[in-house]
Tab-separated table of C-alpha atoms in Angstrom:
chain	number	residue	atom	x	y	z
S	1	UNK	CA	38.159	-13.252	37.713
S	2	UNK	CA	36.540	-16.405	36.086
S	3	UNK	CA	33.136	-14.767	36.002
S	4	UNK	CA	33.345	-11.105	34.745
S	5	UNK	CA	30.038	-9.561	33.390
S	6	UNK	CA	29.530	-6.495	31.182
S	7	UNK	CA	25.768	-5.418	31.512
S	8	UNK	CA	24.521	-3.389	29.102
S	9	UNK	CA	22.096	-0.984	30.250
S	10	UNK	CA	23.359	-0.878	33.693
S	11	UNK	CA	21.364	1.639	35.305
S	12	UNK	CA	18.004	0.392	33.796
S	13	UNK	CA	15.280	-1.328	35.954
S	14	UNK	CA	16.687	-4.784	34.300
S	15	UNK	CA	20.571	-3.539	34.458
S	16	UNK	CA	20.292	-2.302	38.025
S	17	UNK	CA	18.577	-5.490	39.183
S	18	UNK	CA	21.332	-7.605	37.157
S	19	UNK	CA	24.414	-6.019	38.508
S	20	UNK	CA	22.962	-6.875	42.465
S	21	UNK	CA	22.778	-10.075	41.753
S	22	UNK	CA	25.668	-10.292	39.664
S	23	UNK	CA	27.435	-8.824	42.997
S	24	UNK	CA	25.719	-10.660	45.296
S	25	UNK	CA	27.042	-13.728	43.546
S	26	UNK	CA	30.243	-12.592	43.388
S	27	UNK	CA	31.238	-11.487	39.511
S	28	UNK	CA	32.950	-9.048	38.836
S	29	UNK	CA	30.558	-6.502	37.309
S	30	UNK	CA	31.175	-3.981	34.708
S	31	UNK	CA	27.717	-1.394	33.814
S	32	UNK	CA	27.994	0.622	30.794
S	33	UNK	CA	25.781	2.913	30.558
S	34	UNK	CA	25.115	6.309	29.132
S	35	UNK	CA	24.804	7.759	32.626
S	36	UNK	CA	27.149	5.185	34.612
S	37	UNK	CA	27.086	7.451	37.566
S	38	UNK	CA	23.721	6.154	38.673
S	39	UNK	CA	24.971	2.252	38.570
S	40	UNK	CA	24.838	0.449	42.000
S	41	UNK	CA	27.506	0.939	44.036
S	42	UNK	CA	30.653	-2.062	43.505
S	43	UNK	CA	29.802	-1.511	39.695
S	44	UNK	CA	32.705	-0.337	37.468
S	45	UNK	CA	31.120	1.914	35.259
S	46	UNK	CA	32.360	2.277	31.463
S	47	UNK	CA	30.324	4.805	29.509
S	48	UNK	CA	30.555	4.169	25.951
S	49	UNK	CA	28.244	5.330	23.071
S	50	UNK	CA	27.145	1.966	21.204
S	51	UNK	CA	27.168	3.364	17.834
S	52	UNK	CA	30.568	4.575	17.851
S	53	UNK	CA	32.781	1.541	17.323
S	54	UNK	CA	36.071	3.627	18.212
S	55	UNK	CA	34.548	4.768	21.247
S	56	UNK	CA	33.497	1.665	22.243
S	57	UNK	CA	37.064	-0.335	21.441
S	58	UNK	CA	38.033	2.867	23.362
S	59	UNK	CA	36.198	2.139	26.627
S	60	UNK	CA	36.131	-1.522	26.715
S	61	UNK	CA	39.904	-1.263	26.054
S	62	UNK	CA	41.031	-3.040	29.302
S	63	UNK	CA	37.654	-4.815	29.924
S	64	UNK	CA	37.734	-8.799	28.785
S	65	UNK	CA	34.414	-9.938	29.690
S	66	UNK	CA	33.135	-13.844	30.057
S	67	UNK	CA	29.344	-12.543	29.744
S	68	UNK	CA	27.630	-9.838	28.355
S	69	UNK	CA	24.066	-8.985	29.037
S	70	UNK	CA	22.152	-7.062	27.268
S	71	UNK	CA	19.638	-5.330	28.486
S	72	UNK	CA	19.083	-2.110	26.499
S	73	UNK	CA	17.627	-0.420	23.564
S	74	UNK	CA	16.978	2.484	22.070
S	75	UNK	CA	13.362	3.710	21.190
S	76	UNK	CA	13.410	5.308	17.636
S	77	UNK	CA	10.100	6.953	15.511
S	78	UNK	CA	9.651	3.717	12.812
S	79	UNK	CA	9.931	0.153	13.090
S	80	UNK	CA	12.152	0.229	10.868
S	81	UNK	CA	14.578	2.503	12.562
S	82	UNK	CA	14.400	0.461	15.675
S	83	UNK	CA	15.540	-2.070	13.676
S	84	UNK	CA	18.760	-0.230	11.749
S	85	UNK	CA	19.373	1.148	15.285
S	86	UNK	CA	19.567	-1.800	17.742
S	87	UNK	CA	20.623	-4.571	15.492
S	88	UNK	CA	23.521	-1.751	15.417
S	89	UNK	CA	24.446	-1.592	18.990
S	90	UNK	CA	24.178	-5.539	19.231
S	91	UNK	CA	26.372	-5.667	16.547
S	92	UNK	CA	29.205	-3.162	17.262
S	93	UNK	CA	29.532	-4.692	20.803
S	94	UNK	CA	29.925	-7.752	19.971
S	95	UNK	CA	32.340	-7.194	17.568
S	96	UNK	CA	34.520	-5.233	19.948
S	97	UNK	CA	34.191	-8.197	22.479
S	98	UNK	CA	35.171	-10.500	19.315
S	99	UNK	CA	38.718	-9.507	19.241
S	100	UNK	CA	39.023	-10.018	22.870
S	101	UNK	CA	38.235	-14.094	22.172
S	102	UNK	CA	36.964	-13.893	25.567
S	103	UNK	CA	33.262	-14.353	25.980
S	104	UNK	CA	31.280	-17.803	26.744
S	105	UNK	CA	27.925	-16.366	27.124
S	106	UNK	CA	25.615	-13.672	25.817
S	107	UNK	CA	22.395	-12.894	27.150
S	108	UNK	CA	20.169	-10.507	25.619
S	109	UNK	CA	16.041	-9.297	27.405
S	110	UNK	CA	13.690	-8.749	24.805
S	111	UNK	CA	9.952	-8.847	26.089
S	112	UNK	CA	6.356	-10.769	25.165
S	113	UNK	CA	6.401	-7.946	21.717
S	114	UNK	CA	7.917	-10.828	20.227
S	115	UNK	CA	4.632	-12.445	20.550
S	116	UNK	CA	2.090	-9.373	20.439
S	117	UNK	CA	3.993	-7.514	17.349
S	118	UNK	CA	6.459	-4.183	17.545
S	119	UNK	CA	4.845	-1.055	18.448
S	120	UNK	CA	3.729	0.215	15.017
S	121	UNK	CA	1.301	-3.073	15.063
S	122	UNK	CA	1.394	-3.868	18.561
S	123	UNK	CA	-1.528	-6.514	19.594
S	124	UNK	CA	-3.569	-6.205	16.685
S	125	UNK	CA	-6.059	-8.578	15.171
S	126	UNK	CA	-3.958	-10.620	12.729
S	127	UNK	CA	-1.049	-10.527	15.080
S	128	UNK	CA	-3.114	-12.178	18.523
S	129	UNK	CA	-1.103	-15.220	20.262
S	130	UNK	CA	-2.792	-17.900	21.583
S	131	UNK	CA	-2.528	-17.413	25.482
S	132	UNK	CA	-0.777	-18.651	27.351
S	133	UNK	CA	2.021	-17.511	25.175
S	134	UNK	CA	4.799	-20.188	25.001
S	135	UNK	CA	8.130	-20.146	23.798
S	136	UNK	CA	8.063	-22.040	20.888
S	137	UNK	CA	5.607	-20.126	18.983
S	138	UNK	CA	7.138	-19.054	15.740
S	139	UNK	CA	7.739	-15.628	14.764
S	140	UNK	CA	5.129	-12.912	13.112
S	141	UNK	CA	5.219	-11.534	9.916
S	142	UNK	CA	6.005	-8.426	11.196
S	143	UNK	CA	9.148	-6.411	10.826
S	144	UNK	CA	10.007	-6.347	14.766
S	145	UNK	CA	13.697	-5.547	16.238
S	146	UNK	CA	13.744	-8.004	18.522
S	147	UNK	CA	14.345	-10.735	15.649
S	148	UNK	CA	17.096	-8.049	14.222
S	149	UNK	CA	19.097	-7.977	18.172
S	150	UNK	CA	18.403	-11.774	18.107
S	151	UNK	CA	19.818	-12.584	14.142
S	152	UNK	CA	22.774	-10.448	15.493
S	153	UNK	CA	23.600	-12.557	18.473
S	154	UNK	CA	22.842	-15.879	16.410
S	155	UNK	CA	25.445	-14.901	14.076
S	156	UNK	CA	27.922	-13.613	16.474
S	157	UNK	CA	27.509	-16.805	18.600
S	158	UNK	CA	28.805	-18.864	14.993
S	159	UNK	CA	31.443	-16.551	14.267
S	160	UNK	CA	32.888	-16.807	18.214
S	161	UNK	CA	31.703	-19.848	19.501
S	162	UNK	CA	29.618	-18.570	22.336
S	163	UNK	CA	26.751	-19.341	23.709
S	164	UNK	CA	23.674	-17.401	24.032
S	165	UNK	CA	20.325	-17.181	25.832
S	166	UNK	CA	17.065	-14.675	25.037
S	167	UNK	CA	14.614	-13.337	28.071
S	168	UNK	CA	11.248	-12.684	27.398
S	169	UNK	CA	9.931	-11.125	30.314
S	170	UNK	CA	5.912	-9.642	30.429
S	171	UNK	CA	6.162	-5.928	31.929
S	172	UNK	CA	8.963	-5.429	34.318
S	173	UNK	CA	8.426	-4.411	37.328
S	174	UNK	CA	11.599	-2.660	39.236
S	175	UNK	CA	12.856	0.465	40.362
S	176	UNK	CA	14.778	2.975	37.672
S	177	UNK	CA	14.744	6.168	36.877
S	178	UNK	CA	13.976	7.673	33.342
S	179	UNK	CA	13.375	4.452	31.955
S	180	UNK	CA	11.470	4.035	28.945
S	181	UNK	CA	9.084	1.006	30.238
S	182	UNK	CA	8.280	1.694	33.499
S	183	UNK	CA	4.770	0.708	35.044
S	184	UNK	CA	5.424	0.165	38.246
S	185	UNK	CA	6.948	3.642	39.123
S	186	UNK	CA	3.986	5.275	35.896
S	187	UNK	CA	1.561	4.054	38.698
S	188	UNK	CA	2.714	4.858	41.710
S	189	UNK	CA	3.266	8.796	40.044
S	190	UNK	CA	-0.318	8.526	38.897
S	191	UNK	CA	-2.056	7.375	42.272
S	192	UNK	CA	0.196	9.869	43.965
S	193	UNK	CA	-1.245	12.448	41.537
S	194	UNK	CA	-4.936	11.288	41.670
S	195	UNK	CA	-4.326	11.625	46.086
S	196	UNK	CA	-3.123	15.191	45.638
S	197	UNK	CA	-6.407	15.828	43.525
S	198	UNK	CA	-8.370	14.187	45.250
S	199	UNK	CA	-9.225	12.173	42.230
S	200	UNK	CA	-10.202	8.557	42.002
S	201	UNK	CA	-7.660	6.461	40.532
S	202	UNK	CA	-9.134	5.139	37.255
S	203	UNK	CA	-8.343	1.877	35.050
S	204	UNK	CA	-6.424	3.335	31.546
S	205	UNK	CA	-7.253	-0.373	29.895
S	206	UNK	CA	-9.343	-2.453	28.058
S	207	UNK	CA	-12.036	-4.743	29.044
S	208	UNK	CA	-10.055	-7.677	28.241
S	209	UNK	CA	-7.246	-6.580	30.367
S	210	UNK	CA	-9.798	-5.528	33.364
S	211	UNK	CA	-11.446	-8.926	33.648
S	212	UNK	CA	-8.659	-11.276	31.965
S	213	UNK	CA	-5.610	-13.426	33.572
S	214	UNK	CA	-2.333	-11.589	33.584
S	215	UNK	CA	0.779	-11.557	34.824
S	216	UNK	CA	4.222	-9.992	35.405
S	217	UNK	CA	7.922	-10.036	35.704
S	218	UNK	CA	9.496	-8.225	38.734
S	219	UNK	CA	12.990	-7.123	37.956
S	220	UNK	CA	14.496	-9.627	40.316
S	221	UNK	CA	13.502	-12.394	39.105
S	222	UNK	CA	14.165	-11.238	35.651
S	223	UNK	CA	17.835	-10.811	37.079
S	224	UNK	CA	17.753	-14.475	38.377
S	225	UNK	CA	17.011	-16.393	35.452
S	226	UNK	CA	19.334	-14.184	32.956
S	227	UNK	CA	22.137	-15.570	35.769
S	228	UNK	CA	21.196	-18.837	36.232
S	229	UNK	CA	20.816	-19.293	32.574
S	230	UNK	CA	24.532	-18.332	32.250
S	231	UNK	CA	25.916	-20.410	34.409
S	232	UNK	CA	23.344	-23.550	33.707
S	233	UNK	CA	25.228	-25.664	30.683
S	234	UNK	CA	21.362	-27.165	30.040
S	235	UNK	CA	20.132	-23.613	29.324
S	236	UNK	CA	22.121	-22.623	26.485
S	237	UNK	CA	21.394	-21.724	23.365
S	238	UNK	CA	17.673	-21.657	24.466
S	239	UNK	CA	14.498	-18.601	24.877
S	240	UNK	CA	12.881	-17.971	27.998
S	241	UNK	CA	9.244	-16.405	29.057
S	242	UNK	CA	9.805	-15.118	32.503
S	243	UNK	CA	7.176	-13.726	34.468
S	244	UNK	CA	6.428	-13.846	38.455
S	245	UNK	CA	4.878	-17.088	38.680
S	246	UNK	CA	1.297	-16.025	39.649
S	247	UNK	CA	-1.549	-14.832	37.903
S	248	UNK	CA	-3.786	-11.838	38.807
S	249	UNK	CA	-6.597	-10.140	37.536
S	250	UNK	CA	-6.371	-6.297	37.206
S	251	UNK	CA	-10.356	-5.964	38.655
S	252	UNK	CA	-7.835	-7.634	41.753
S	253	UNK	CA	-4.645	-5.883	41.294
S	254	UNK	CA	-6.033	-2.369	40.558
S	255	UNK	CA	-8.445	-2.520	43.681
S	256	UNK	CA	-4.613	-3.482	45.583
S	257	UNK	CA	-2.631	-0.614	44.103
S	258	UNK	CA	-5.778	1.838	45.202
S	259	UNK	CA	-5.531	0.728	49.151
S	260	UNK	CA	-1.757	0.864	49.130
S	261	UNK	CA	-2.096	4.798	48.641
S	262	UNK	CA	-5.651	4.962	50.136
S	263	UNK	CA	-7.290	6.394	47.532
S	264	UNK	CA	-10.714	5.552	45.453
S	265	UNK	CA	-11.060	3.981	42.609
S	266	UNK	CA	-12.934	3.120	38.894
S	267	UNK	CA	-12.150	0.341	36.989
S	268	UNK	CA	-13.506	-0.710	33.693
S	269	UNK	CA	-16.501	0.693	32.853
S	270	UNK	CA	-17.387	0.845	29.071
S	271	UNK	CA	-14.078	2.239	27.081
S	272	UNK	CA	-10.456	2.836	27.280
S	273	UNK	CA	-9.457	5.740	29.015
S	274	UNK	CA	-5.755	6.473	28.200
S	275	UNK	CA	-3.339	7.120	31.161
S	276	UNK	CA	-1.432	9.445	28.858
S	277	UNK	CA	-4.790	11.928	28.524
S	278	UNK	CA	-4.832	11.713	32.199
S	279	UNK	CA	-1.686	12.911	32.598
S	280	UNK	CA	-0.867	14.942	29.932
S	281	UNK	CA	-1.220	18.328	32.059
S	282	UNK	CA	0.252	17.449	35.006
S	283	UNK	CA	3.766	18.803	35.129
S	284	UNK	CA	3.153	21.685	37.024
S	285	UNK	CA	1.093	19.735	39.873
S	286	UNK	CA	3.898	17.129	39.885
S	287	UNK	CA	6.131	20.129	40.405
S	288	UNK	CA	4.349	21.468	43.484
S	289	UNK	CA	3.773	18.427	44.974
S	290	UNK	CA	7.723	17.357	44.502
S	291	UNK	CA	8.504	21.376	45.986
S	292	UNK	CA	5.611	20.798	48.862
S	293	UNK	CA	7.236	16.941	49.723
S	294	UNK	CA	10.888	17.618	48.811
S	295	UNK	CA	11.033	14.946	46.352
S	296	UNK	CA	14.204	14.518	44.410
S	297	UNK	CA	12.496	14.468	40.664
S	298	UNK	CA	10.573	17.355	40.041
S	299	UNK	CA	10.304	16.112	36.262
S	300	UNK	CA	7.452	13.924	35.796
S	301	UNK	CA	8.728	12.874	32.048
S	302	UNK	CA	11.556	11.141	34.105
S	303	UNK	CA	9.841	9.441	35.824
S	304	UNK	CA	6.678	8.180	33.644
S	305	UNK	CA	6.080	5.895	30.650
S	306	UNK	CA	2.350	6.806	30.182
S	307	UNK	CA	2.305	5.568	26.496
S	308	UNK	CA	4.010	2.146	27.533
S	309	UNK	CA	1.045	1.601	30.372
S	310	UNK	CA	-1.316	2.305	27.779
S	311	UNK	CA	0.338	-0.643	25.918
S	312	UNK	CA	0.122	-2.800	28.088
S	313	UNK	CA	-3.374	-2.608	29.613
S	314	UNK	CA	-5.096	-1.603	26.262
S	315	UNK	CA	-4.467	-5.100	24.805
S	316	UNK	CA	-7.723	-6.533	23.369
S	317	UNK	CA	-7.090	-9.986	24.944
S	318	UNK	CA	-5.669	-11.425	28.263
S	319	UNK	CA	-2.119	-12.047	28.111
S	320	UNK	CA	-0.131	-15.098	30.523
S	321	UNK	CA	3.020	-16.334	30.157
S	322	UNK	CA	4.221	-19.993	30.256
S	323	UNK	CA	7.996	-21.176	31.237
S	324	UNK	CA	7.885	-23.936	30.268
S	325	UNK	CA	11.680	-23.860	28.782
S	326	UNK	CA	13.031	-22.844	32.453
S	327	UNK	CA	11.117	-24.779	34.629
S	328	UNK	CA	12.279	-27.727	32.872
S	329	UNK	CA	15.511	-27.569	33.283
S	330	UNK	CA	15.073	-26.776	37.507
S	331	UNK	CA	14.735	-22.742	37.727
S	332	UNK	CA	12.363	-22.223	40.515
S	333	UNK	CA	12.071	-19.082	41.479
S	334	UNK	CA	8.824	-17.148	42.001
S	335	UNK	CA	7.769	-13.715	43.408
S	336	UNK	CA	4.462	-12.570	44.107
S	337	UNK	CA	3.106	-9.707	42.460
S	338	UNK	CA	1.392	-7.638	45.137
S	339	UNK	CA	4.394	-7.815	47.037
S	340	UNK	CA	6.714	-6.583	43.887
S	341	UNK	CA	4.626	-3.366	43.339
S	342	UNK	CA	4.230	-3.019	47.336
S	343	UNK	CA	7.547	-3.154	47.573
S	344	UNK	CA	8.385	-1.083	44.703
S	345	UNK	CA	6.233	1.741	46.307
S	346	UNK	CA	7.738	1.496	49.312
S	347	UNK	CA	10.945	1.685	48.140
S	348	UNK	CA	10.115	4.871	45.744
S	349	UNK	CA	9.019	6.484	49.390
S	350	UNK	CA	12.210	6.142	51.133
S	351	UNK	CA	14.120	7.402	48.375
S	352	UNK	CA	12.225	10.414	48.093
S	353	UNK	CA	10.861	9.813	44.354
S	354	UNK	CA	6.452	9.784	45.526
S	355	UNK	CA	5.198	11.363	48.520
């Protein structure tokens, strides 16, 4: 009962990780979620609607967390509403928690957009990092909600005498369903698609991305840190890039992805080609092939996050992560990347979700 974690975002491909590891270690794990049916099993699921303080003092009524991750958000059409809207949720939360005068530690994933600039300016000339991106490069000009969620938990932590920690991961890669950034499962739909078709399975990015270092952040090791940080005195009050620990180029990495479903392939040749114009009239064959496989999503909008991919890989420069911060203070963990999205696909075949 020392250690008792809320997760916020529980069923998410960050969430889902968390709460395994949370359980594996031992806390006692609370997910609240919007659809807390889906959290792992040994989760006690709350669901709660984060901009509805009654409900939430409502659900969390009998729940006195130690540790609240967060590890959510909510995608509106502005800037400016993602702002309004998840500075909100941090907010209400944590003043529900507040009266409780029982958390130590909140922990809140945010991602490299602090670096590259929110969506409405995402990567753009005057908003380039130097590479590799470290974690003491200041803030852009740019209106971006991931300052609003962390202002929110730097005030909070002054009020209630808490301490915090913020994730930065590079694109997580994990398994979750209808999640809103989700490459590694966006692939794995797409080469499944291009097999079916008998299509080759082209590169969606940019020249830059083809040929340039890169890296990512598999879910687990996302989940790792964001506990270790908690319970490491040295790591509070600190932000942390997180990413595998390797570096790959996507001329590699695409090649990879291509032999794991046996299937041909183009990379870069002289523009972008979108993922989202490639898919953007395949429903229906995602439909058949789900009917002809027995696949338990027929929906291909729950399962894919086209636009995010296109994100991602269409940035005009390469993008690496240092970790410095962590590795400092004695986290060591490291994953390697062909083996996250191997594994990822192999898990998305057992449990039905690609062919």
């Amino acid at each position: 009962m020392d250690r008792i974690a809320l997760v916020i975002g529980s069923t998410g491909i960050t969430g889902s990780n968390l709460t395994k590891e949370l359980l594996k270690q031992g806390w006692s794990t609370y997910g609240l979620a919007r659809n807390p049916h889906r959290n792992e099993a040994g989760v006690l699921p709350i669901k709660a609607n984060l901009l509805d303080i009654a409900n939430l003092e409502l659900a969390l009524q009998e729940v006195n967390p130690t540790h609240v991750f967060f590890t959510t958000w909510m995608r509106m059409e502005s800037e400016e509403q993602n702002i309004i809207v998840n500075s909100t949720i941090v907010q209400n939360l944590l003043n529900v928690v507040s009266k409780k005068g029982t958390v130590r530690h909140v922990s809140l994933v945010t991602g490299l957009k602090h670096y590259l600039g929110p969506f409405e300016a995402y990567a753009t000339k005057d908003s380039l990092p130097q590479t590799p991106i470290r974690e003491d490069q200041p803030r852009l000009s740019h209106p971006n909600f991931y300052y609003a969620q962390e202002d929110e938990i730097y005030k909070a932590a002054a009020r209630d005498s808490f301490t915090w920690s913020i994730h930065r991961p590079h694109t997580v890669i994990g398994h979750a369903i209808g999640n809103l950034m989700n490459m590694g499962t966006t692939l794995a739909v797409y080469a499944s698609l291009c097999k079916q078709a008998q299509l080759p399975f082209v590169f969606p990015g940019s020249e830059a991305q083809w040929n340039g270092l890169s890296d990512v952040t598999d879910a687990r090791i996302l989940a790792e840190q964001l506990v270790w940080a908690a319970e490491t005195p040295t790591a509070a009050n600190k932000a942390f890039n997180i990413a595998n620990g390797d570096l790959f180029r996507w001329s590699w990495l695409w090649k990879e992805v291509a032999t794991w479903f046996d299937i041909p392939y183009i990379g870069y040749e002289t523009e972008i080609k979108p993922l989202q114009n490639a898919m953007k009239d395949k429903a229906h064959l995602w439909e058949v092939l789900a009917k002809q496989h027995q696949l338990v999503e027929p929906d291909i909008n729950q399962l894919t996050s086209a636009w995010h991919t296109d994100l991602d890989l269409g940035r005009p420069i390469e993008v690496m992560t240092d970790m410095a911060n962590s590795r400092r203070l004695g986290f060591k963990a490291y994953y390697n990347t062909r083996d996250s999205f191997y594994q990822l696909f192999e898990k998305l075949r057992i449990d039905k979700i690609i062919p």
